[in-house]
Short mmCIF file of C-alpha atoms in Angstrom, two decimals:
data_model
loop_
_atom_site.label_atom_id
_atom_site.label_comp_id
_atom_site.label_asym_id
_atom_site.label_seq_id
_atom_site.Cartn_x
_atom_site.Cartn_y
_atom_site.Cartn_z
CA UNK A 1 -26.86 2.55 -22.47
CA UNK A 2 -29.03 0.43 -20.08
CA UNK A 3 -30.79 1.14 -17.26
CA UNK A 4 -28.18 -0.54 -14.68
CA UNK A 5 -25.47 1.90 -16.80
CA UNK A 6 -28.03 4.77 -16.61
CA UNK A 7 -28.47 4.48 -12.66
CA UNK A 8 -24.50 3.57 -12.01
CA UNK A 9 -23.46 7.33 -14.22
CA UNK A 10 -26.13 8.97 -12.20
CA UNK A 11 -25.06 8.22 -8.71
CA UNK A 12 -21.77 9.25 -10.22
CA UNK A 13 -23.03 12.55 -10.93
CA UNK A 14 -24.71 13.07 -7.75
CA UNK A 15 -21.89 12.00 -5.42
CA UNK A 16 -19.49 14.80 -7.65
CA UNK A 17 -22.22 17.30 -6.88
CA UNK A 18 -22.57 16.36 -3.50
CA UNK A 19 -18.71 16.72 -2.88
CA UNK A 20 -18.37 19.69 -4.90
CA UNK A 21 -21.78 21.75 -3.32
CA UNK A 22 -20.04 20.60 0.24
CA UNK A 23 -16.70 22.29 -0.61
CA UNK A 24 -18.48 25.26 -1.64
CA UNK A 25 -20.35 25.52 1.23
CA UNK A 26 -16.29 25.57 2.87
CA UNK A 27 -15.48 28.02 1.32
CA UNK A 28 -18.01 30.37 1.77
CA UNK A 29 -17.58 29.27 5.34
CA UNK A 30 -13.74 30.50 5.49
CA UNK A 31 -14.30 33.66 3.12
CA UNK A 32 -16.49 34.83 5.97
CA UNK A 33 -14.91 34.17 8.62
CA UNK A 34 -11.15 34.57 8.31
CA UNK A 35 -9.44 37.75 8.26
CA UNK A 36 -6.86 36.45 5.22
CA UNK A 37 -9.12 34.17 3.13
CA UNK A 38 -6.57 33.28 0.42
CA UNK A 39 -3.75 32.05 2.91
CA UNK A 40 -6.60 30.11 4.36
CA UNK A 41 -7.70 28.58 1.08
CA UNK A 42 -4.43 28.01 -0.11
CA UNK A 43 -3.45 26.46 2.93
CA UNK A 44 -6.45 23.93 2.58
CA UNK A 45 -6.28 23.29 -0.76
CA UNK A 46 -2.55 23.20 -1.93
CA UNK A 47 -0.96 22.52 1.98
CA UNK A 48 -0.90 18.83 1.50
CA UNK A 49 1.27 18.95 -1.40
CA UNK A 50 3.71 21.62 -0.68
CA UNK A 51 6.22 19.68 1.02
CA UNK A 52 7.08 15.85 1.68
CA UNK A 53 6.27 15.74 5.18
CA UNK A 54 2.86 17.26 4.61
CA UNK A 55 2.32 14.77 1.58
CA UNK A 56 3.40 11.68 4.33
CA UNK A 57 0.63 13.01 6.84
CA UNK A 58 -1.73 12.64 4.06
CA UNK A 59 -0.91 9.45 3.33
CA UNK A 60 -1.23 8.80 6.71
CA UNK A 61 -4.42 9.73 7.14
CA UNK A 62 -5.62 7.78 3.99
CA UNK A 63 -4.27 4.48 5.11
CA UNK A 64 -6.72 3.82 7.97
CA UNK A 65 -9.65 5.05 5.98
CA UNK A 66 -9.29 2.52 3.17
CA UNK A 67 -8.70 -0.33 5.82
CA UNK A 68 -12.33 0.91 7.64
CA UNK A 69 -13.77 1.69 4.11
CA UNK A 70 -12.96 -1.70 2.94
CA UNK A 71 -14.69 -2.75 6.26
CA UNK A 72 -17.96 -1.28 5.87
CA UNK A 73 -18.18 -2.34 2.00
CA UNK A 74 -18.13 -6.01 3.31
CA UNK A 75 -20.07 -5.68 6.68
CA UNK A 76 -22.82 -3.90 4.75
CA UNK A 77 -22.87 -5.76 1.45
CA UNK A 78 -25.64 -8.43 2.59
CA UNK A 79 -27.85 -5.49 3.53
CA UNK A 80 -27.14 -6.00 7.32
CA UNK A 81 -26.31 -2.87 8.78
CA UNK A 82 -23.61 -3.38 11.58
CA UNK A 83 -21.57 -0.87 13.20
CA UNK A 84 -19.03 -3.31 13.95
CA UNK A 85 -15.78 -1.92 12.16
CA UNK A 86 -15.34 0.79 14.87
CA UNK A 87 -15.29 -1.71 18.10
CA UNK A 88 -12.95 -4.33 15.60
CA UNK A 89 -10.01 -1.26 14.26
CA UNK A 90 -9.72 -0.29 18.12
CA UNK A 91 -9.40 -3.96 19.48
CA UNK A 92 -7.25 -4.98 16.65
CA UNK A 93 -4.98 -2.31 17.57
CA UNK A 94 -5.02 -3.84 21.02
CA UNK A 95 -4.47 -7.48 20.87
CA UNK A 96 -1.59 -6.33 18.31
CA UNK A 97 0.28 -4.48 20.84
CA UNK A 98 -0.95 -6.89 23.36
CA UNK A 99 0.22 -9.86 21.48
CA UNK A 100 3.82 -8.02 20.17
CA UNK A 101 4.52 -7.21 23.91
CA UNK A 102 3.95 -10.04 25.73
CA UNK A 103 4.99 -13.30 23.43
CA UNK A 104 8.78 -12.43 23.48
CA UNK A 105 9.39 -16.47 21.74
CA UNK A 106 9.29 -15.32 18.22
CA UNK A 107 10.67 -11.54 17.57
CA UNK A 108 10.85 -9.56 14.22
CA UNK A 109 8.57 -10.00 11.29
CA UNK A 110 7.44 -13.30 12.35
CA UNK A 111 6.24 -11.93 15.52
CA UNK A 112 4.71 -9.09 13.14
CA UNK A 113 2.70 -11.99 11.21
CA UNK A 114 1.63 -14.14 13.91
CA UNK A 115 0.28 -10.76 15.56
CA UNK A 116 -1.69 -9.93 12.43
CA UNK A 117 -2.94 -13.61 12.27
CA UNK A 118 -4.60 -13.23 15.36
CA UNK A 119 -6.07 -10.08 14.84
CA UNK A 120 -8.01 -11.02 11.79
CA UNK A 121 -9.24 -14.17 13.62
CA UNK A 122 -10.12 -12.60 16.85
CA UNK A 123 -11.67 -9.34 15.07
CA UNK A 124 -13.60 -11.47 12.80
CA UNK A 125 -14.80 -13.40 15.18
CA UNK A 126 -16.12 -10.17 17.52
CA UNK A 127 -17.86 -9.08 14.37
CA UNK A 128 -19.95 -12.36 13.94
CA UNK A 129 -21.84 -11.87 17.51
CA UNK A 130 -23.76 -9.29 16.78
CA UNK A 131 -25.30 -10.73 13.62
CA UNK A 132 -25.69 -14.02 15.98
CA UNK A 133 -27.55 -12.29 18.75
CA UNK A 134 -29.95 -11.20 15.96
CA UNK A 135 -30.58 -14.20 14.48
CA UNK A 136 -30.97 -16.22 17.96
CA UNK A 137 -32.93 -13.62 19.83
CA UNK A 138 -34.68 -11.21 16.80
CA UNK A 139 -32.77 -7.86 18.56
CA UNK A 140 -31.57 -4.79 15.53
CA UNK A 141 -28.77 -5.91 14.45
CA UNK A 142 -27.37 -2.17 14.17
CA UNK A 143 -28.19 -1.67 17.66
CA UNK A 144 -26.17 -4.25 18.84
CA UNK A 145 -23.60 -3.55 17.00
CA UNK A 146 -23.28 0.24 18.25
CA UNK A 147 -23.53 -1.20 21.74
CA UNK A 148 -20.88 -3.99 21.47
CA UNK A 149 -18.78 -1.46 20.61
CA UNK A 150 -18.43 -0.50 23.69
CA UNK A 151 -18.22 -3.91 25.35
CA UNK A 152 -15.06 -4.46 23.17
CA UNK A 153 -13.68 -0.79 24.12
CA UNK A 154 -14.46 -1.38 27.91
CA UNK A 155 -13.12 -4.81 27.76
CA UNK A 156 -9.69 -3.59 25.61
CA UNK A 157 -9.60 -1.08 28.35
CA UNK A 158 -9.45 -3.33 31.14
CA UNK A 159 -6.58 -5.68 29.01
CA UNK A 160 -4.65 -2.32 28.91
CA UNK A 161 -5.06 -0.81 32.42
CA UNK A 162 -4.10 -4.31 33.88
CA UNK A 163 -1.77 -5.89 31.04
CA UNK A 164 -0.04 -3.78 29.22
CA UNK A 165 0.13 0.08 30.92
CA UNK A 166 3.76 1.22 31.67
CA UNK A 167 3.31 2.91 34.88
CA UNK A 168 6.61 3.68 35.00
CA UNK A 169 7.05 5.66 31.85
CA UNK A 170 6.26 9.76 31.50
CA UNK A 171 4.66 8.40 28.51
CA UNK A 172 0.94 7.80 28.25
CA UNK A 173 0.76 4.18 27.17
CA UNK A 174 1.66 0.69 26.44
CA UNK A 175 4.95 -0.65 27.13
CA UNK A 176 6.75 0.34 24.14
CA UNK A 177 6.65 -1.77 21.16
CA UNK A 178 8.87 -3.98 19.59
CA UNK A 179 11.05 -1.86 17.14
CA UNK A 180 11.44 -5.42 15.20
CA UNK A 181 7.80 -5.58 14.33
CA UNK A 182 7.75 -2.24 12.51
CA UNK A 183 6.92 -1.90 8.93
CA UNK A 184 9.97 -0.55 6.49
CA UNK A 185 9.55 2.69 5.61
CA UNK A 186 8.37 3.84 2.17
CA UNK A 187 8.94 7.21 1.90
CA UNK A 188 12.08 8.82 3.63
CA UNK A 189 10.93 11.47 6.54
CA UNK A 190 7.55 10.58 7.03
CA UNK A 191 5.96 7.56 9.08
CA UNK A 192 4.33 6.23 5.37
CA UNK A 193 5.41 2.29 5.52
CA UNK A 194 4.88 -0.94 4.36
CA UNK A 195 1.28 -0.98 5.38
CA UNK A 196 0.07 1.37 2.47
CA UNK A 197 1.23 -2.05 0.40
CA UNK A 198 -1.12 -3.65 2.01
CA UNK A 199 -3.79 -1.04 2.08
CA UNK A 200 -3.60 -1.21 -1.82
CA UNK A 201 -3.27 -5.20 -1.73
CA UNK A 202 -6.31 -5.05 0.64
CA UNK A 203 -8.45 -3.25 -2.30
CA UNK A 204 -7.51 -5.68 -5.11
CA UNK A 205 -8.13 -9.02 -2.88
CA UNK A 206 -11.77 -7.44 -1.68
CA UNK A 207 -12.71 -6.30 -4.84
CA UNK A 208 -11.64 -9.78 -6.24
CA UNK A 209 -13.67 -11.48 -3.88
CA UNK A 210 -16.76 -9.61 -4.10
CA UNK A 211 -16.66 -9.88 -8.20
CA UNK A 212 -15.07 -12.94 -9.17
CA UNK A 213 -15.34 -15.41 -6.46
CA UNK A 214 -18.86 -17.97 -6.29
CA UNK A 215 -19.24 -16.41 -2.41
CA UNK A 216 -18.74 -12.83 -3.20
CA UNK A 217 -21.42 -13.27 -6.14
CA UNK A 218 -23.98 -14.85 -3.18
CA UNK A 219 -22.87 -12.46 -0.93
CA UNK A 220 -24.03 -9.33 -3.55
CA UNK A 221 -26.96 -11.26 -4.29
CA UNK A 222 -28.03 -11.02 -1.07
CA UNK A 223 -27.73 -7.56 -0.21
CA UNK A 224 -29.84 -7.14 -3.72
CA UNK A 225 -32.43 -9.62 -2.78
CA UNK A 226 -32.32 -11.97 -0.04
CA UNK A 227 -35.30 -13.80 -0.91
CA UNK A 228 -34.47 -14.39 -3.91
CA UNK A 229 -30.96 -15.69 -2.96
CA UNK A 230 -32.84 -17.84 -0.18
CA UNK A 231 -35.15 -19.14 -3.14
CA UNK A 232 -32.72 -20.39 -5.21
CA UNK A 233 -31.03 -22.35 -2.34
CA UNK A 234 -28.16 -20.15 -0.72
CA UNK A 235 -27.76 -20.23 2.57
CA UNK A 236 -28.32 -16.63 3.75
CA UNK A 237 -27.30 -16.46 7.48
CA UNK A 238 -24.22 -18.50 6.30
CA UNK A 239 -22.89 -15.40 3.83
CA UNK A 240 -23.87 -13.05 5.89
CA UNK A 241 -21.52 -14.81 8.83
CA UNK A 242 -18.90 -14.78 6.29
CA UNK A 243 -19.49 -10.88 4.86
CA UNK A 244 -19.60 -10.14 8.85
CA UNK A 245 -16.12 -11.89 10.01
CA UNK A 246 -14.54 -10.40 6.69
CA UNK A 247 -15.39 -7.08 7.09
CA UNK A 248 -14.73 -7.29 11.09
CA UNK A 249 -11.65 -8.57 10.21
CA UNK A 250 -10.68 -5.76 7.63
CA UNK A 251 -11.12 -3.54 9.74
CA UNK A 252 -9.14 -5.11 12.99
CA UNK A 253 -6.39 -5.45 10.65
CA UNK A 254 -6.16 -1.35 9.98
CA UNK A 255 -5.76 -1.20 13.70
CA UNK A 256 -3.31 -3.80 14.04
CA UNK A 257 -1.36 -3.10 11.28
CA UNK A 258 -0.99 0.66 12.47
CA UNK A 259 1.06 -0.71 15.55
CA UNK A 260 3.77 -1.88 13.82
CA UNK A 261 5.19 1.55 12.25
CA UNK A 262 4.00 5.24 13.38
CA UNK A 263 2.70 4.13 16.93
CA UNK A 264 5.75 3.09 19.27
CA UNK A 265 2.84 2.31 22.16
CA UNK A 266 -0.66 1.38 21.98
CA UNK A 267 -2.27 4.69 23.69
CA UNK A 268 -5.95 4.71 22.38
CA UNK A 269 -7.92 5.80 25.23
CA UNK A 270 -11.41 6.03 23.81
CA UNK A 271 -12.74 4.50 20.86
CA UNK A 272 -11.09 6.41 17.35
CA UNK A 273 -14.15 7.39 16.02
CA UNK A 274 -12.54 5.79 12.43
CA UNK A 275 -15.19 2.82 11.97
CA UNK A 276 -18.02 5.66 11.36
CA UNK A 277 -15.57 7.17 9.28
CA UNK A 278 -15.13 4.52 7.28
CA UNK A 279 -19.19 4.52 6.33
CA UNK A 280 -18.03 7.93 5.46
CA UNK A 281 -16.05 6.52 2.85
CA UNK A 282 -17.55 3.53 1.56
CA UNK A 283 -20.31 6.09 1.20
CA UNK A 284 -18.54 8.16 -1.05
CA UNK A 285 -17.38 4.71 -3.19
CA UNK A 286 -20.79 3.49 -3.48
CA UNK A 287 -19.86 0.69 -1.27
CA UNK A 288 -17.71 -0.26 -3.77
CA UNK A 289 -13.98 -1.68 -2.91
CA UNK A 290 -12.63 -0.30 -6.27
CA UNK A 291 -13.46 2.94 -5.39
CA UNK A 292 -12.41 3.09 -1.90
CA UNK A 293 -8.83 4.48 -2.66
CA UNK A 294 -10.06 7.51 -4.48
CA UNK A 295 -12.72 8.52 -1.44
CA UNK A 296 -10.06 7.62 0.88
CA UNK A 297 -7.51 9.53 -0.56
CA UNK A 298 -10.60 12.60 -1.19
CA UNK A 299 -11.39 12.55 2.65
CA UNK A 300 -7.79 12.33 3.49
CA UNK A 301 -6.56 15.21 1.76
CA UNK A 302 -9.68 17.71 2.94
CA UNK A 303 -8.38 16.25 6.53
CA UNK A 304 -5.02 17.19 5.94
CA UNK A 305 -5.46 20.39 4.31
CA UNK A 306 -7.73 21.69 7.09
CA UNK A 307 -5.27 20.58 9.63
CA UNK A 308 -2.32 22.46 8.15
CA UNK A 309 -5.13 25.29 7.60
CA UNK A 310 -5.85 25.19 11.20
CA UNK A 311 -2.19 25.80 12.17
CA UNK A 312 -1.33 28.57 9.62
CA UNK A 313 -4.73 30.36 9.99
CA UNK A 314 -7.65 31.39 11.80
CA UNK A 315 -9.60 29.13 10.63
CA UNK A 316 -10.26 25.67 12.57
CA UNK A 317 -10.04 22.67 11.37
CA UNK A 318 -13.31 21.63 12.56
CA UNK A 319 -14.46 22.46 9.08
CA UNK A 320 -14.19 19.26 8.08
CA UNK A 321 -16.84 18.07 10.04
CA UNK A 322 -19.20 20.40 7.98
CA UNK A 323 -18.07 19.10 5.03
CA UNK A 324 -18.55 15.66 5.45
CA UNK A 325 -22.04 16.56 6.91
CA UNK A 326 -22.92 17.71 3.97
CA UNK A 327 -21.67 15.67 1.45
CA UNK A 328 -23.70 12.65 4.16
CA UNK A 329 -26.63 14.88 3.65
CA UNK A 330 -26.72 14.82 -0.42
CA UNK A 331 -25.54 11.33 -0.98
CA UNK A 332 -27.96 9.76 1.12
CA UNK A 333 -30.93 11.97 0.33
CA UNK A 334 -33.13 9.87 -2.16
CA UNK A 335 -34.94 12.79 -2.97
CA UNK A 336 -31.86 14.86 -4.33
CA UNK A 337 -32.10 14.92 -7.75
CA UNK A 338 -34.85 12.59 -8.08
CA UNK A 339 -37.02 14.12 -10.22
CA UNK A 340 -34.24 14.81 -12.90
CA UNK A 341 -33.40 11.45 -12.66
CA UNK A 342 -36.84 10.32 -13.51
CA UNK A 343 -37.48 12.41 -16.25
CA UNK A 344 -33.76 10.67 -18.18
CA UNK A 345 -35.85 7.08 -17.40
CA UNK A 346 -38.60 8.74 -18.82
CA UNK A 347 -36.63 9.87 -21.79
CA UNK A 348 -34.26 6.43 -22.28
CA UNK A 349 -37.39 4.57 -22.27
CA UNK A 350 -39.41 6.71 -25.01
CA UNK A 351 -36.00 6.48 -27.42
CA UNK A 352 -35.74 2.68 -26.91
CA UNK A 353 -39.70 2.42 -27.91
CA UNK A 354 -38.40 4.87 -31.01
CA UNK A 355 -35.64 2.75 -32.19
CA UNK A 356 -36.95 -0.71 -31.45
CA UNK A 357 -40.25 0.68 -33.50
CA UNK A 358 -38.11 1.99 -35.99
CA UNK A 359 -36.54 -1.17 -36.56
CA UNK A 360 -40.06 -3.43 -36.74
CA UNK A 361 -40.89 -0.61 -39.46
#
């Protein structure tokens, strides 16, 4: 085993510990305070599965995580820390609707890809400034980001009050949407549709360009060591541009895509919170795309459970938020487990002097 193997199996390790000190932690939590402990329990941990509608809302809840996962594995895989996935889901959720509503030329699914067209550009595009304004002007590029997510929520908001509210409708919201956009349905009873297909497609064509594709390899190799990269001729700020409009774009597309199914308005009033979610779960995959269905579906399900929890117990579903706390806390602590992880270096390195002696003898 090398030492890149070595390092890989122990981050495994200590995201599974992590997770699994996090649920315990839950369910300590619960045994204390609920009066019936095992209906809670059960209801967090088997709920999801126990009937087909539950199983839909967990799917549900998965598909805009890997879509903002995916995000954050390409915004942050030059090493430039942006924040830009959250501002990019909600506005591509916005010009979506906005762009589904009001060009009535083209109707059905060719209205549904011309809509998602634009949304990747336009997102893309909003996720290149802030990485621009560092460059030109030297500000933190995570800083702007967290701040132009709010000029792209106050800016959607104005499209919406003026553009697209129904004023006339008892309905918070858009203007309904066309039902010729929607997605097919995939599973019978549930609002699961067509975009899961491209949730999953989403995975293999990220994880295919990071690994196999000339940029993708540049692109890694900067977020390992940009001067190196920038010594052996690549043109940094370029691949970072291109790892920034990507991953804007990835994410814009979760929010656009989610109009054209389960959402019969756009009715987002405030930002959804899902682009720090999705560090959440590109956290959990090591920031890698072929791991982001498995932390996706992970953080879905413990969502899901504690919802259905929440309504069958006494226990709120705020619980969540503890969990993923902690499992934040463990992951990103360099000092967890450091030690032990030393002392197996320590160890590989004294066999490999052993054997390579052994074989000189």
């Amino acid at each position: 085993m090398s030492n890149k193997q070595l390092n890989s199996l122990f981050s495994f390790v200590k995201t599974i510990l992590a997770i699994l000190i996090a649920m315990v932690v839950a369910f300590i939590i619960i045994l204390v305070v609920s009066d019936g402990p095992a209906e809670a329990l059960y209801s967090f941990l088997v709920g999801p599965l126990t009937t087909v509608r539950r199983f839909g809302n967990l799917l549900e809840n998965t598909i805009p995580l890997i879509f903002v996962g995916l995000g954050v594995c390409l915004l942050w895989s030059t090493g430039m820390r942006t924040l830009s996935g959250e501002g990019t889901y909600y506005f591509g959720g916005l010009f979506a609707a906005l762009i589904t509503i009001k060009l009535t030329a083209i109707s059905g699914y060719s209205l549904t890809l011309t809509a998602t067209v634009g949304v990747i550009i336009v997102c893309g595009i909003l996720a290149l400034l802030p990485v621009v304004v560092n460059y030109k002007y030297g500000t933190d590029a995570f800083v702007v980001s967290l701040l132009f997510n709010y000029v792209m929520f106050y800016a959607g908001n104005y499209i919406f009050s003026n553009y697209l509210m129904d004023i006339n409708s008892t309905s918070s919201g858009s203007y309904l949407l066309p039902e010729s956009t929607f997605l097919p349905v995939l599973i019978p009873k549930t609002n699961v549709d067509a975009s899961l297909i491209v949730a999953l497609v989403m995975i293999i064509l990220t994880w295919f360009f990071m690994y196999r594709t000339k940029w993708g390899h540049r692109i890694c190799l900067i977020g390992a060591n940009r001067e190196h990269a920038r010594y052996i001729g690549i043109n940094v700020f370029r691949m970072i541009l291109l790892a920034q409009f990507l991953g804007g774009a990835t994410s814009g597309l979760g929010g656009g895509i989610s109009m054209f199914g389960y959402n019969t308005r756009f009715a987002w009033f405030s930002l959804t919170n899902l682009g720090w979610d999705g560090i959440m779960v590109a956290t959990l995959a090591r920031y890698k795309p072929q791991y982001i269905l498995l932390s996706a579906l992970f953080l879905g399900y413990v969502r899901t459970g504690a919802d259905i929890m929440n309504r069958s117990s006494d226990v709120p579903s705020e619980i969540v938020m503890i969990i993923q706390a902690i499992m934040i806390l463990f992951i990103g602590a360099t000092a967890f487990l450091s030690g032990t992880q030393q002392k197996l270096r320590v160890r590989y390195s004294m066999c490999r002097k052993a054997e390579t002696a052994a074989k000189e003898g």
